[in-house]
Amino acid sequence: MDLFHNLAIGFATAAQPANLLYAFFGCLLGTLIGVLPGLGPLATIAMLLPITYALQPDAALIMLAGIYYGAQYGGSTTAIVVNLPGESSSVVTTIDGYQMAKQGRAGVALATAAIGSFFAGCVATLALAALAGPLTATALLFGPKEFFALMILGLILASVLSSGPFIEGIGMVVLGMLLSLVGTDLNSGSQRFAFGIPQLFDGLDFVPLAMGIFGFAEIVKNLEQDDKLSLVTQKITNLFPTRDDFRRMVPAMLRGTALGTLLGVLPGGGAVLSSFASYTLEKKLSRHPEQFGKGAIEGVAGPESANNAGAQTSFIPLLTLGVPSNVVMALMVGAMNIHNIHPGPEVMTKNPTLFWGLIASMWVGNLMLLILNLPLVGLWVKLLTIPYRYLFPAIMVFCSIGVYSINSGTFEVYEAAVFCVFGYILIKLQLPAAPLLLGLVLGPAIEENFRRAMVLSRGDATVLLTSPLSASLLAAAAIAVLLIMLPTIRARREEALQE
């Protein structure tokens, strides 16, 4: 009964005209950036963070969430129609989706992707609502040492499951944690790594850093690429799948939804890992694996369901435990911190309308996306003909104004420019930037919980190992590190990432 009562609170919040408007704007923008190659949800959310200063917290989070899961829908459109994934989680959809389009079945492939995404989004949101209460109640039992161990485990698993070499991922996590030390030490009041610059006394501002590394640097990288697309122009008809299509796609949708719901919760999981894992599973279970890569409808239904389910359930560890499972969730932490909301178990108890309003808005947003995507597919494909060089100047100008508006000063603009150069260097060196942001976001919380644990134990560090829960979490982190260092495991991981 509590679940229905809480959902009623959520729908009352999500149905407010302003929240409906921002949900629609987020879904529309998410679809747009999902369609346009180059600007993913990560860069877009990073660049829109300044706008959220002027919004109510629930409206800001509803809009940013809409961008995230809306991009999963939009990415599938270009993946199917022009063999070009607009978003990384739609890469596997190109394999069979484009083949279906070449066979004149683009409409069926698009409908399969939309139906699978809608079904998975609804189921995953229900899972999010059902699991939120028990996980939050469990998290309230955690003390400083348990939270410290949980965050260490989260960072390790995020590095293990994310793409790129493990050692480099851990190195970037440490660099992010070092950057989080800049500013005033809250215990002693002394300055750390501020170099006498007053603007750094409160630490590095999250918004210009995220915007520079993930937004501006991404734009600069895209300018190096040829923006001429070989657009396949074809009339899209026959959207409704046949009975045989339904017979093949429904089991794949169910499996994709279950897999995405599970993997989205894991640190390092989310939409990308879910879609790749679902495609591998469908190919292994199929009686006709030779059809994969030649237009198998299961190769569209499974991954598209999985990536949307993973996108929705990746909110679970953030909202209940305060641990972002991927870099997009780390940006959501930044958005919440802007409004003095600390992610974790207290969000549900102190901000129930925001918590349940965000969850309920995902149902509303999924329905909006279903309506937006199929009838407007022609418009989305037309957008691909706009040269990228015409888009980036306006994006850069508006984002720079947004950064300037944070404190009405130029320091943040310079800061974003410096981190743009830094982000571009990371791209050129092929170093993952995502773990850096996770380290930056979790660094202060790790330091705070470690200090509290040491104060309560009077400086006895063994308290981290004498508590069964924190010892178990740290042991799990150590086992994950040892496993990934084994040559066999490491080789299989690299092989899986290569695939």
Short mmCIF file of C-alpha atoms in Angstrom, two decimals:
data_model
loop_
_atom_site.label_atom_id
_atom_site.label_comp_id
_atom_site.label_asym_id
_atom_site.label_seq_id
_atom_site.Cartn_x
_atom_site.Cartn_y
_atom_site.Cartn_z
CA MET A 1 0.00 0.00 0.00
CA ASP A 2 2.90 2.32 0.75
CA LEU A 3 4.11 1.86 -2.81
CA PHE A 4 0.80 3.00 -4.29
CA HIS A 5 0.59 5.89 -1.83
CA ASN A 6 4.11 6.99 -2.78
CA LEU A 7 3.39 6.65 -6.47
CA ALA A 8 0.29 8.79 -6.00
CA ILE A 9 2.53 11.48 -4.49
CA GLY A 10 4.90 11.08 -7.42
CA PHE A 11 2.24 11.36 -10.11
CA ALA A 12 0.77 14.41 -8.38
CA THR A 13 4.22 16.04 -8.65
CA ALA A 14 4.96 14.82 -12.17
CA ALA A 15 1.55 15.96 -13.43
CA GLN A 16 2.11 19.58 -12.46
CA PRO A 17 2.10 21.71 -15.64
CA ALA A 18 5.64 23.00 -15.14
CA ASN A 19 7.03 19.50 -14.55
CA LEU A 20 5.15 18.12 -17.56
CA LEU A 21 6.67 20.91 -19.65
CA TYR A 22 10.22 20.19 -18.48
CA ALA A 23 9.70 16.44 -18.92
CA PHE A 24 8.59 17.08 -22.50
CA PHE A 25 11.54 19.43 -23.10
CA GLY A 26 13.97 16.87 -21.68
CA CYS A 27 12.51 14.03 -23.78
CA LEU A 28 12.50 16.17 -26.93
CA LEU A 29 16.07 17.34 -26.38
CA GLY A 30 17.18 13.82 -25.46
CA THR A 31 15.71 12.45 -28.68
CA LEU A 32 17.36 15.25 -30.65
CA ILE A 33 20.84 14.67 -29.24
CA GLY A 34 20.31 10.92 -29.53
CA VAL A 35 19.62 11.39 -33.23
CA LEU A 36 22.54 13.75 -33.87
CA PRO A 37 25.86 11.88 -33.74
CA GLY A 38 28.53 13.48 -31.59
CA LEU A 39 26.55 15.09 -28.79
CA GLY A 40 25.51 12.37 -26.36
CA PRO A 41 23.52 12.74 -23.14
CA LEU A 42 26.72 13.13 -21.15
CA ALA A 43 27.87 16.26 -22.99
CA THR A 44 24.35 17.68 -23.15
CA ILE A 45 23.63 17.25 -19.44
CA ALA A 46 27.04 18.73 -18.60
CA MET A 47 26.31 21.79 -20.72
CA LEU A 48 22.79 22.25 -19.36
CA LEU A 49 23.80 22.20 -15.69
CA PRO A 50 23.94 26.04 -15.44
CA ILE A 51 20.30 26.25 -16.55
CA THR A 52 19.20 24.15 -13.58
CA TYR A 53 20.23 26.94 -11.17
CA ALA A 54 17.07 28.82 -12.14
CA LEU A 55 14.72 25.81 -11.93
CA GLN A 56 12.96 24.11 -9.06
CA PRO A 57 14.86 20.96 -8.01
CA ASP A 58 12.14 18.54 -9.14
CA ALA A 59 11.81 20.27 -12.54
CA ALA A 60 15.60 20.27 -13.03
CA LEU A 61 16.02 16.56 -12.27
CA ILE A 62 12.96 15.57 -14.32
CA MET A 63 14.37 17.45 -17.32
CA LEU A 64 17.88 15.96 -16.99
CA ALA A 65 16.48 12.44 -16.54
CA GLY A 66 14.34 12.93 -19.65
CA ILE A 67 17.46 13.84 -21.62
CA TYR A 68 19.21 10.68 -20.46
CA TYR A 69 16.56 8.09 -21.28
CA GLY A 70 15.28 10.11 -24.26
CA ALA A 71 18.72 9.77 -25.88
CA GLN A 72 18.32 5.98 -25.80
CA TYR A 73 15.21 6.33 -27.99
CA GLY A 74 16.72 8.85 -30.40
CA GLY A 75 19.94 6.90 -30.84
CA SER A 76 18.07 3.92 -32.23
CA THR A 77 16.51 5.97 -35.05
CA THR A 78 19.80 6.82 -36.77
CA ALA A 79 21.19 3.39 -35.93
CA ILE A 80 18.40 1.76 -37.92
CA VAL A 81 17.86 4.23 -40.74
CA VAL A 82 21.42 5.34 -41.58
CA ASN A 83 23.60 2.73 -39.85
CA LEU A 84 24.99 5.43 -37.58
CA PRO A 85 24.37 5.16 -33.82
CA GLY A 86 23.49 8.55 -32.40
CA GLU A 87 24.34 7.29 -28.93
CA SER A 88 26.84 4.67 -27.72
CA SER A 89 24.14 2.39 -26.31
CA SER A 90 22.62 2.10 -29.79
CA VAL A 91 25.79 0.74 -31.43
CA VAL A 92 24.58 -2.87 -31.39
CA THR A 93 21.23 -1.84 -32.87
CA THR A 94 23.01 -0.92 -36.09
CA ILE A 95 24.00 -4.56 -36.67
CA ASP A 96 20.53 -5.93 -37.34
CA GLY A 97 18.45 -2.75 -37.40
CA TYR A 98 20.18 -1.38 -40.49
CA GLN A 99 19.96 -4.75 -42.22
CA MET A 100 16.20 -4.73 -41.61
CA ALA A 101 16.07 -1.21 -43.10
CA LYS A 102 17.94 -2.38 -46.21
CA GLN A 103 15.35 -5.13 -46.59
CA GLY A 104 12.58 -2.50 -46.57
CA ARG A 105 11.61 -3.20 -42.96
CA ALA A 106 12.86 0.04 -41.38
CA GLY A 107 9.36 0.81 -40.06
CA VAL A 108 9.12 -2.53 -38.28
CA ALA A 109 12.61 -2.10 -36.80
CA LEU A 110 11.76 1.40 -35.54
CA ALA A 111 8.48 0.18 -34.07
CA THR A 112 10.26 -2.75 -32.42
CA ALA A 113 12.81 -0.38 -30.87
CA ALA A 114 10.10 2.02 -29.66
CA ILE A 115 7.81 -0.71 -28.26
CA GLY A 116 10.71 -2.49 -26.57
CA SER A 117 12.03 0.74 -25.08
CA PHE A 118 8.58 1.75 -23.81
CA PHE A 119 7.88 -1.67 -22.27
CA ALA A 120 11.33 -1.89 -20.67
CA GLY A 121 11.12 1.68 -19.38
CA CYS A 122 7.79 1.02 -17.68
CA VAL A 123 8.93 -2.25 -16.10
CA ALA A 124 12.27 -0.81 -14.95
CA THR A 125 10.56 2.20 -13.43
CA LEU A 126 8.27 -0.15 -11.50
CA ALA A 127 11.37 -2.03 -10.29
CA LEU A 128 12.91 1.28 -9.28
CA ALA A 129 9.80 2.18 -7.28
CA ALA A 130 9.59 -1.26 -5.65
CA LEU A 131 13.27 -1.48 -4.69
CA ALA A 132 13.67 2.10 -3.57
CA GLY A 133 11.94 1.64 -0.21
CA PRO A 134 13.79 -1.49 0.99
CA LEU A 135 17.17 -0.24 -0.21
CA THR A 136 16.67 3.14 1.43
CA ALA A 137 15.68 1.44 4.71
CA THR A 138 18.84 -0.69 4.49
CA ALA A 139 21.00 2.34 3.69
CA LEU A 140 19.71 4.14 6.80
CA LEU A 141 21.38 1.40 8.87
CA PHE A 142 24.76 2.24 7.35
CA GLY A 143 27.31 4.17 9.39
CA PRO A 144 30.36 6.13 8.16
CA LYS A 145 32.60 3.06 7.83
CA GLU A 146 29.97 1.15 5.83
CA PHE A 147 29.42 4.10 3.48
CA PHE A 148 33.19 4.48 3.04
CA ALA A 149 33.52 0.81 2.11
CA LEU A 150 30.47 0.96 -0.18
CA MET A 151 31.86 3.91 -2.13
CA ILE A 152 35.27 2.26 -2.50
CA LEU A 153 33.52 -0.85 -3.86
CA GLY A 154 31.45 1.30 -6.21
CA LEU A 155 34.52 3.01 -7.65
CA ILE A 156 36.36 -0.30 -8.11
CA LEU A 157 33.40 -1.97 -9.84
CA ALA A 158 32.84 1.07 -12.04
CA SER A 159 36.47 0.82 -13.20
CA VAL A 160 36.24 -2.95 -13.72
CA LEU A 161 33.02 -2.88 -15.74
CA SER A 162 33.68 0.27 -17.75
CA SER A 163 35.57 0.27 -21.04
CA GLY A 164 39.31 0.93 -21.17
CA PRO A 165 42.27 -0.53 -19.26
CA PHE A 166 41.61 -1.09 -15.57
CA ILE A 167 44.85 0.51 -14.36
CA GLU A 168 44.15 3.70 -16.32
CA GLY A 169 40.60 3.78 -14.95
CA ILE A 170 41.84 3.55 -11.37
CA GLY A 171 44.45 6.23 -12.09
CA MET A 172 41.74 8.57 -13.33
CA VAL A 173 39.65 7.85 -10.22
CA VAL A 174 42.62 8.83 -8.02
CA LEU A 175 43.16 12.00 -10.09
CA GLY A 176 39.49 12.91 -9.62
CA MET A 177 39.76 12.37 -5.86
CA LEU A 178 42.87 14.58 -5.77
CA LEU A 179 40.98 17.34 -7.59
CA SER A 180 38.23 17.05 -4.98
CA LEU A 181 40.77 18.04 -2.30
CA VAL A 182 41.10 21.56 -3.74
CA GLY A 183 39.58 24.18 -1.42
CA THR A 184 39.08 24.70 2.30
CA ASP A 185 39.48 21.79 4.70
CA LEU A 186 36.18 21.78 6.60
CA ASN A 187 37.80 20.38 9.76
CA SER A 188 40.88 22.57 10.09
CA GLY A 189 39.86 25.55 7.94
CA SER A 190 43.19 25.48 6.11
CA GLN A 191 43.50 25.92 2.36
CA ARG A 192 44.44 22.95 0.21
CA PHE A 193 45.86 23.37 -3.31
CA ALA A 194 44.08 26.73 -3.75
CA PHE A 195 47.36 28.58 -4.56
CA GLY A 196 45.96 31.77 -3.01
CA ILE A 197 43.21 32.07 -5.63
CA PRO A 198 40.03 33.20 -3.80
CA GLN A 199 37.72 31.53 -6.34
CA LEU A 200 39.25 28.16 -5.43
CA PHE A 201 38.69 28.51 -1.67
CA ASP A 202 35.35 26.72 -2.03
CA GLY A 203 36.86 24.06 -4.28
CA LEU A 204 36.68 23.47 -8.01
CA ASP A 205 33.25 24.34 -9.33
CA PHE A 206 31.64 21.17 -10.62
CA VAL A 207 29.71 22.78 -13.50
CA PRO A 208 32.59 24.37 -15.49
CA LEU A 209 34.73 21.28 -14.90
CA ALA A 210 32.08 18.88 -16.21
CA MET A 211 31.14 21.21 -19.05
CA GLY A 212 34.77 21.67 -20.11
CA ILE A 213 35.79 18.00 -20.01
CA PHE A 214 32.61 16.42 -21.35
CA GLY A 215 30.88 19.21 -23.29
CA PHE A 216 33.37 21.55 -24.93
CA ALA A 217 36.08 18.91 -25.42
CA GLU A 218 33.53 16.65 -27.16
CA ILE A 219 32.59 19.47 -29.54
CA VAL A 220 36.24 20.18 -30.39
CA LYS A 221 36.81 16.49 -31.09
CA ASN A 222 33.75 16.31 -33.35
CA LEU A 223 35.00 19.26 -35.39
CA GLU A 224 37.91 17.11 -36.53
CA GLN A 225 35.55 14.65 -38.15
CA ASP A 226 33.93 14.79 -41.55
CA ASP A 227 30.30 15.82 -41.12
CA LYS A 228 29.17 14.46 -44.47
CA LEU A 229 26.78 11.58 -43.90
CA SER A 230 25.72 9.06 -46.50
CA LEU A 231 22.06 9.43 -45.65
CA VAL A 232 19.87 6.62 -46.92
CA THR A 233 16.64 8.15 -48.13
CA GLN A 234 13.78 5.74 -48.16
CA LYS A 235 10.09 5.91 -47.50
CA ILE A 236 9.30 4.35 -44.14
CA THR A 237 6.05 2.41 -44.13
CA ASN A 238 4.53 -0.65 -42.44
CA LEU A 239 5.36 0.27 -38.86
CA PHE A 240 3.31 -2.51 -37.29
CA PRO A 241 5.19 -5.82 -36.77
CA THR A 242 3.62 -9.04 -38.04
CA ARG A 243 2.43 -11.89 -35.82
CA ASP A 244 5.68 -13.77 -36.50
CA ASP A 245 7.66 -10.63 -35.59
CA PHE A 246 5.81 -10.42 -32.28
CA ARG A 247 6.45 -14.11 -31.61
CA ARG A 248 10.19 -13.53 -31.99
CA MET A 249 10.52 -10.11 -30.39
CA VAL A 250 8.46 -10.56 -27.20
CA PRO A 251 10.80 -13.11 -25.53
CA ALA A 252 13.78 -10.97 -26.51
CA MET A 253 12.10 -7.90 -25.01
CA LEU A 254 11.40 -9.76 -21.75
CA ARG A 255 14.99 -11.03 -21.50
CA GLY A 256 16.42 -7.64 -22.45
CA THR A 257 14.26 -5.90 -19.86
CA ALA A 258 15.31 -8.31 -17.11
CA LEU A 259 19.00 -8.09 -18.05
CA GLY A 260 18.97 -4.29 -18.37
CA THR A 261 17.13 -3.88 -15.06
CA LEU A 262 19.79 -5.96 -13.32
CA LEU A 263 22.88 -4.51 -15.00
CA GLY A 264 21.67 -0.93 -14.64
CA VAL A 265 21.93 -1.23 -10.87
CA LEU A 266 25.59 -2.29 -10.96
CA PRO A 267 28.32 0.34 -10.73
CA GLY A 268 29.74 0.79 -14.22
CA GLY A 269 26.53 -0.59 -15.71
CA GLY A 270 23.74 1.39 -17.30
CA ALA A 271 22.52 1.55 -20.86
CA VAL A 272 25.71 0.72 -22.79
CA LEU A 273 26.70 -2.45 -20.93
CA SER A 274 23.08 -3.65 -20.91
CA SER A 275 22.61 -3.39 -24.67
CA PHE A 276 25.84 -5.24 -25.50
CA ALA A 277 25.13 -7.97 -22.94
CA SER A 278 21.59 -8.42 -24.29
CA TYR A 279 22.78 -8.83 -27.89
CA THR A 280 25.32 -11.46 -26.81
CA LEU A 281 22.64 -13.31 -24.82
CA GLU A 282 20.13 -13.28 -27.68
CA LYS A 283 22.70 -14.61 -30.12
CA LYS A 284 23.69 -17.42 -27.76
CA LEU A 285 20.08 -18.44 -27.05
CA SER A 286 18.86 -18.23 -30.63
CA ARG A 287 18.21 -21.42 -32.61
CA HIS A 288 19.37 -19.53 -35.68
CA PRO A 289 22.43 -17.51 -34.63
CA GLU A 290 23.48 -17.32 -38.27
CA GLN A 291 20.60 -14.85 -38.84
CA PHE A 292 22.18 -12.30 -36.49
CA GLY A 293 23.84 -9.57 -38.46
CA LYS A 294 21.44 -10.18 -41.34
CA GLY A 295 18.32 -8.52 -39.94
CA ALA A 296 17.25 -10.64 -36.93
CA ILE A 297 14.48 -8.80 -35.11
CA GLU A 298 15.72 -10.21 -31.77
CA GLY A 299 18.93 -8.23 -32.31
CA VAL A 300 16.88 -5.03 -32.16
CA ALA A 301 14.23 -5.93 -29.57
CA GLY A 302 16.63 -7.26 -26.92
CA PRO A 303 19.29 -4.50 -26.89
CA GLU A 304 16.76 -1.68 -27.25
CA SER A 305 14.78 -3.02 -24.28
CA ALA A 306 17.94 -3.57 -22.27
CA ASN A 307 19.45 -0.13 -22.81
CA ASN A 308 16.30 1.67 -21.72
CA ALA A 309 15.81 -0.57 -18.68
CA GLY A 310 19.47 -0.04 -17.74
CA ALA A 311 19.13 3.72 -18.08
CA GLN A 312 16.14 3.76 -15.71
CA THR A 313 17.50 1.43 -13.02
CA SER A 314 20.88 3.18 -12.92
CA PHE A 315 19.02 5.73 -10.78
CA ILE A 316 18.54 3.13 -8.01
CA PRO A 317 22.02 3.27 -6.39
CA LEU A 318 22.08 7.05 -6.76
CA LEU A 319 18.72 7.73 -5.13
CA THR A 320 18.90 5.07 -2.42
CA LEU A 321 22.60 4.78 -1.54
CA GLY A 322 24.03 8.04 -2.85
CA VAL A 323 26.48 6.16 -5.10
CA PRO A 324 26.37 7.11 -8.82
CA SER A 325 26.62 3.98 -10.98
CA ASN A 326 28.00 5.78 -14.02
CA VAL A 327 29.21 9.19 -15.13
CA VAL A 328 25.75 10.45 -16.15
CA MET A 329 24.56 9.69 -12.63
CA ALA A 330 27.62 11.58 -11.35
CA LEU A 331 26.34 14.60 -13.26
CA MET A 332 22.96 14.10 -11.62
CA VAL A 333 24.77 14.29 -8.27
CA GLY A 334 26.17 17.64 -9.38
CA ALA A 335 22.67 18.83 -10.30
CA MET A 336 21.34 17.75 -6.90
CA ASN A 337 24.21 19.43 -5.07
CA ILE A 338 23.42 22.68 -6.89
CA HIS A 339 20.10 22.65 -5.02
CA ASN A 340 21.66 21.53 -1.69
CA ILE A 341 20.15 18.06 -2.02
CA HIS A 342 22.50 15.30 -0.95
CA PRO A 343 21.83 12.05 -2.84
CA GLY A 344 21.30 9.01 -0.67
CA PRO A 345 18.74 7.54 1.69
CA GLU A 346 17.75 10.94 3.04
CA VAL A 347 16.35 12.03 -0.34
CA MET A 348 13.32 9.80 0.11
CA THR A 349 12.66 10.86 3.70
CA LYS A 350 13.42 14.59 3.38
CA ASN A 351 12.29 15.18 -0.24
CA PRO A 352 9.54 12.60 -0.91
CA THR A 353 7.82 14.73 -3.56
CA LEU A 354 11.07 15.12 -5.48
CA PHE A 355 12.01 11.43 -5.10
CA TRP A 356 8.66 9.96 -6.17
CA GLY A 357 8.00 12.78 -8.64
CA LEU A 358 11.21 11.88 -10.48
CA ILE A 359 10.24 8.20 -10.60
CA ALA A 360 6.68 8.93 -11.77
CA SER A 361 7.98 11.33 -14.42
CA MET A 362 9.80 8.41 -16.08
CA TRP A 363 6.47 6.76 -16.88
CA VAL A 364 5.18 10.03 -18.25
CA GLY A 365 8.40 10.59 -20.20
CA ASN A 366 8.35 7.10 -21.73
CA LEU A 367 4.82 7.70 -22.99
CA MET A 368 5.89 11.06 -24.45
CA LEU A 369 8.83 9.39 -26.20
CA LEU A 370 6.65 6.70 -27.75
CA ILE A 371 4.41 9.41 -29.20
CA LEU A 372 7.37 11.57 -30.26
CA ASN A 373 9.46 8.94 -31.97
CA LEU A 374 7.30 7.02 -34.41
CA PRO A 375 5.20 9.79 -36.03
CA LEU A 376 8.17 12.17 -36.24
CA VAL A 377 10.76 9.73 -37.52
CA GLY A 378 10.96 11.59 -40.86
CA LEU A 379 11.77 14.84 -39.07
CA TRP A 380 14.52 13.21 -36.99
CA VAL A 381 16.16 11.76 -40.09
CA LYS A 382 16.00 15.16 -41.83
CA LEU A 383 17.95 16.69 -38.95
CA LEU A 384 20.92 14.56 -39.92
CA THR A 385 21.38 16.67 -43.03
CA ILE A 386 22.35 19.75 -40.94
CA PRO A 387 26.16 20.11 -41.07
CA TYR A 388 27.70 19.95 -37.61
CA ARG A 389 29.83 23.04 -38.25
CA TYR A 390 26.63 25.13 -38.26
CA LEU A 391 25.50 23.83 -34.88
CA PHE A 392 28.61 24.13 -32.73
CA PRO A 393 29.02 27.97 -32.65
CA ALA A 394 25.53 28.46 -31.19
CA ILE A 395 26.06 25.63 -28.70
CA MET A 396 29.38 27.09 -27.55
CA VAL A 397 27.98 30.63 -27.16
CA PHE A 398 24.90 29.61 -25.19
CA CYS A 399 26.91 27.30 -22.94
CA SER A 400 29.51 30.02 -22.25
CA ILE A 401 26.69 32.39 -21.26
CA GLY A 402 25.40 29.67 -18.95
CA VAL A 403 28.79 29.26 -17.27
CA TYR A 404 29.14 33.04 -16.90
CA SER A 405 25.73 33.24 -15.24
CA ILE A 406 26.78 30.93 -12.39
CA ASN A 407 28.51 33.71 -10.45
CA SER A 408 28.31 36.54 -13.03
CA GLY A 409 32.07 36.31 -13.40
CA THR A 410 34.61 35.30 -16.01
CA PHE A 411 36.63 32.95 -13.77
CA GLU A 412 34.23 30.05 -14.40
CA VAL A 413 34.46 30.65 -18.16
CA TYR A 414 38.27 30.45 -18.00
CA GLU A 415 37.94 27.36 -15.79
CA ALA A 416 35.71 25.67 -18.39
CA ALA A 417 38.22 26.59 -21.13
CA VAL A 418 41.13 25.08 -19.16
CA PHE A 419 39.21 21.86 -18.55
CA CYS A 420 38.20 21.80 -22.22
CA VAL A 421 41.89 21.65 -23.12
CA PHE A 422 42.43 19.03 -20.41
CA GLY A 423 39.50 16.95 -21.69
CA TYR A 424 40.76 17.18 -25.27
CA ILE A 425 44.20 15.95 -24.14
CA LEU A 426 42.52 13.00 -22.39
CA ILE A 427 40.69 12.16 -25.62
CA LYS A 428 43.93 12.30 -27.62
CA LEU A 429 45.72 10.12 -25.08
CA GLN A 430 42.72 7.74 -25.07
CA LEU A 431 42.38 8.05 -21.30
CA PRO A 432 38.88 7.55 -19.84
CA ALA A 433 37.45 10.74 -18.36
CA ALA A 434 34.39 9.11 -16.79
CA PRO A 435 36.24 7.59 -13.78
CA LEU A 436 37.77 11.03 -13.09
CA LEU A 437 34.32 12.54 -12.62
CA LEU A 438 33.20 9.65 -10.41
CA GLY A 439 36.31 10.18 -8.25
CA LEU A 440 35.64 13.92 -8.10
CA VAL A 441 32.01 13.44 -7.06
CA LEU A 442 32.62 10.68 -4.53
CA GLY A 443 35.92 12.06 -3.21
CA PRO A 444 34.44 14.48 -0.62
CA ALA A 445 31.95 11.85 0.61
CA ILE A 446 34.69 9.23 0.92
CA GLU A 447 36.90 11.66 2.85
CA GLU A 448 34.05 12.78 5.11
CA ASN A 449 32.94 9.24 5.96
CA PHE A 450 36.52 8.06 6.50
CA ARG A 451 37.17 10.95 8.90
CA ARG A 452 33.95 10.30 10.82
CA ALA A 453 34.82 6.63 11.12
CA MET A 454 38.27 7.52 12.45
CA VAL A 455 36.85 10.04 14.95
CA LEU A 456 34.30 7.53 16.25
CA SER A 457 36.96 4.83 16.58
CA ARG A 458 39.53 7.29 18.00
CA GLY A 459 41.89 6.76 15.09
CA ASP A 460 41.68 2.97 14.99
CA ALA A 461 41.70 2.09 11.27
CA THR A 462 41.00 -1.58 12.01
CA VAL A 463 37.37 -0.59 12.65
CA LEU A 464 36.91 -0.81 8.88
CA LEU A 465 37.68 -4.52 9.09
CA THR A 466 36.00 -5.39 12.38
CA SER A 467 32.58 -4.30 11.13
CA PRO A 468 31.19 -7.33 9.20
CA LEU A 469 29.44 -5.21 6.57
CA SER A 470 32.31 -2.83 5.81
CA ALA A 471 34.78 -5.74 5.88
CA SER A 472 32.61 -7.65 3.38
CA LEU A 473 32.35 -4.66 1.06
CA LEU A 474 36.11 -4.01 1.18
CA ALA A 475 36.79 -7.72 0.67
CA ALA A 476 34.53 -7.67 -2.41
CA ALA A 477 36.48 -4.68 -3.74
CA ALA A 478 39.80 -6.46 -3.13
CA ILE A 479 38.55 -9.63 -4.83
CA ALA A 480 37.40 -7.59 -7.85
CA VAL A 481 40.89 -6.04 -8.13
CA LEU A 482 42.62 -9.42 -7.79
CA LEU A 483 40.35 -11.03 -10.39
CA ILE A 484 40.86 -8.30 -12.93
CA MET A 485 44.64 -8.55 -12.48
CA LEU A 486 44.62 -12.26 -13.38
CA PRO A 487 45.90 -12.63 -16.96
CA THR A 488 43.05 -14.95 -18.00
CA ILE A 489 40.30 -12.70 -16.62
CA ARG A 490 41.98 -9.59 -18.00
CA ALA A 491 42.29 -11.14 -21.45
CA ARG A 492 38.63 -12.20 -21.48
CA ARG A 493 37.56 -8.72 -20.34
CA GLU A 494 39.57 -7.07 -23.10
CA GLU A 495 38.16 -9.56 -25.60
CA ALA A 496 34.60 -8.79 -24.46
CA LEU A 497 35.23 -5.04 -24.67
CA GLN A 498 36.74 -5.46 -28.12
CA GLU A 499 33.62 -7.31 -29.28
#
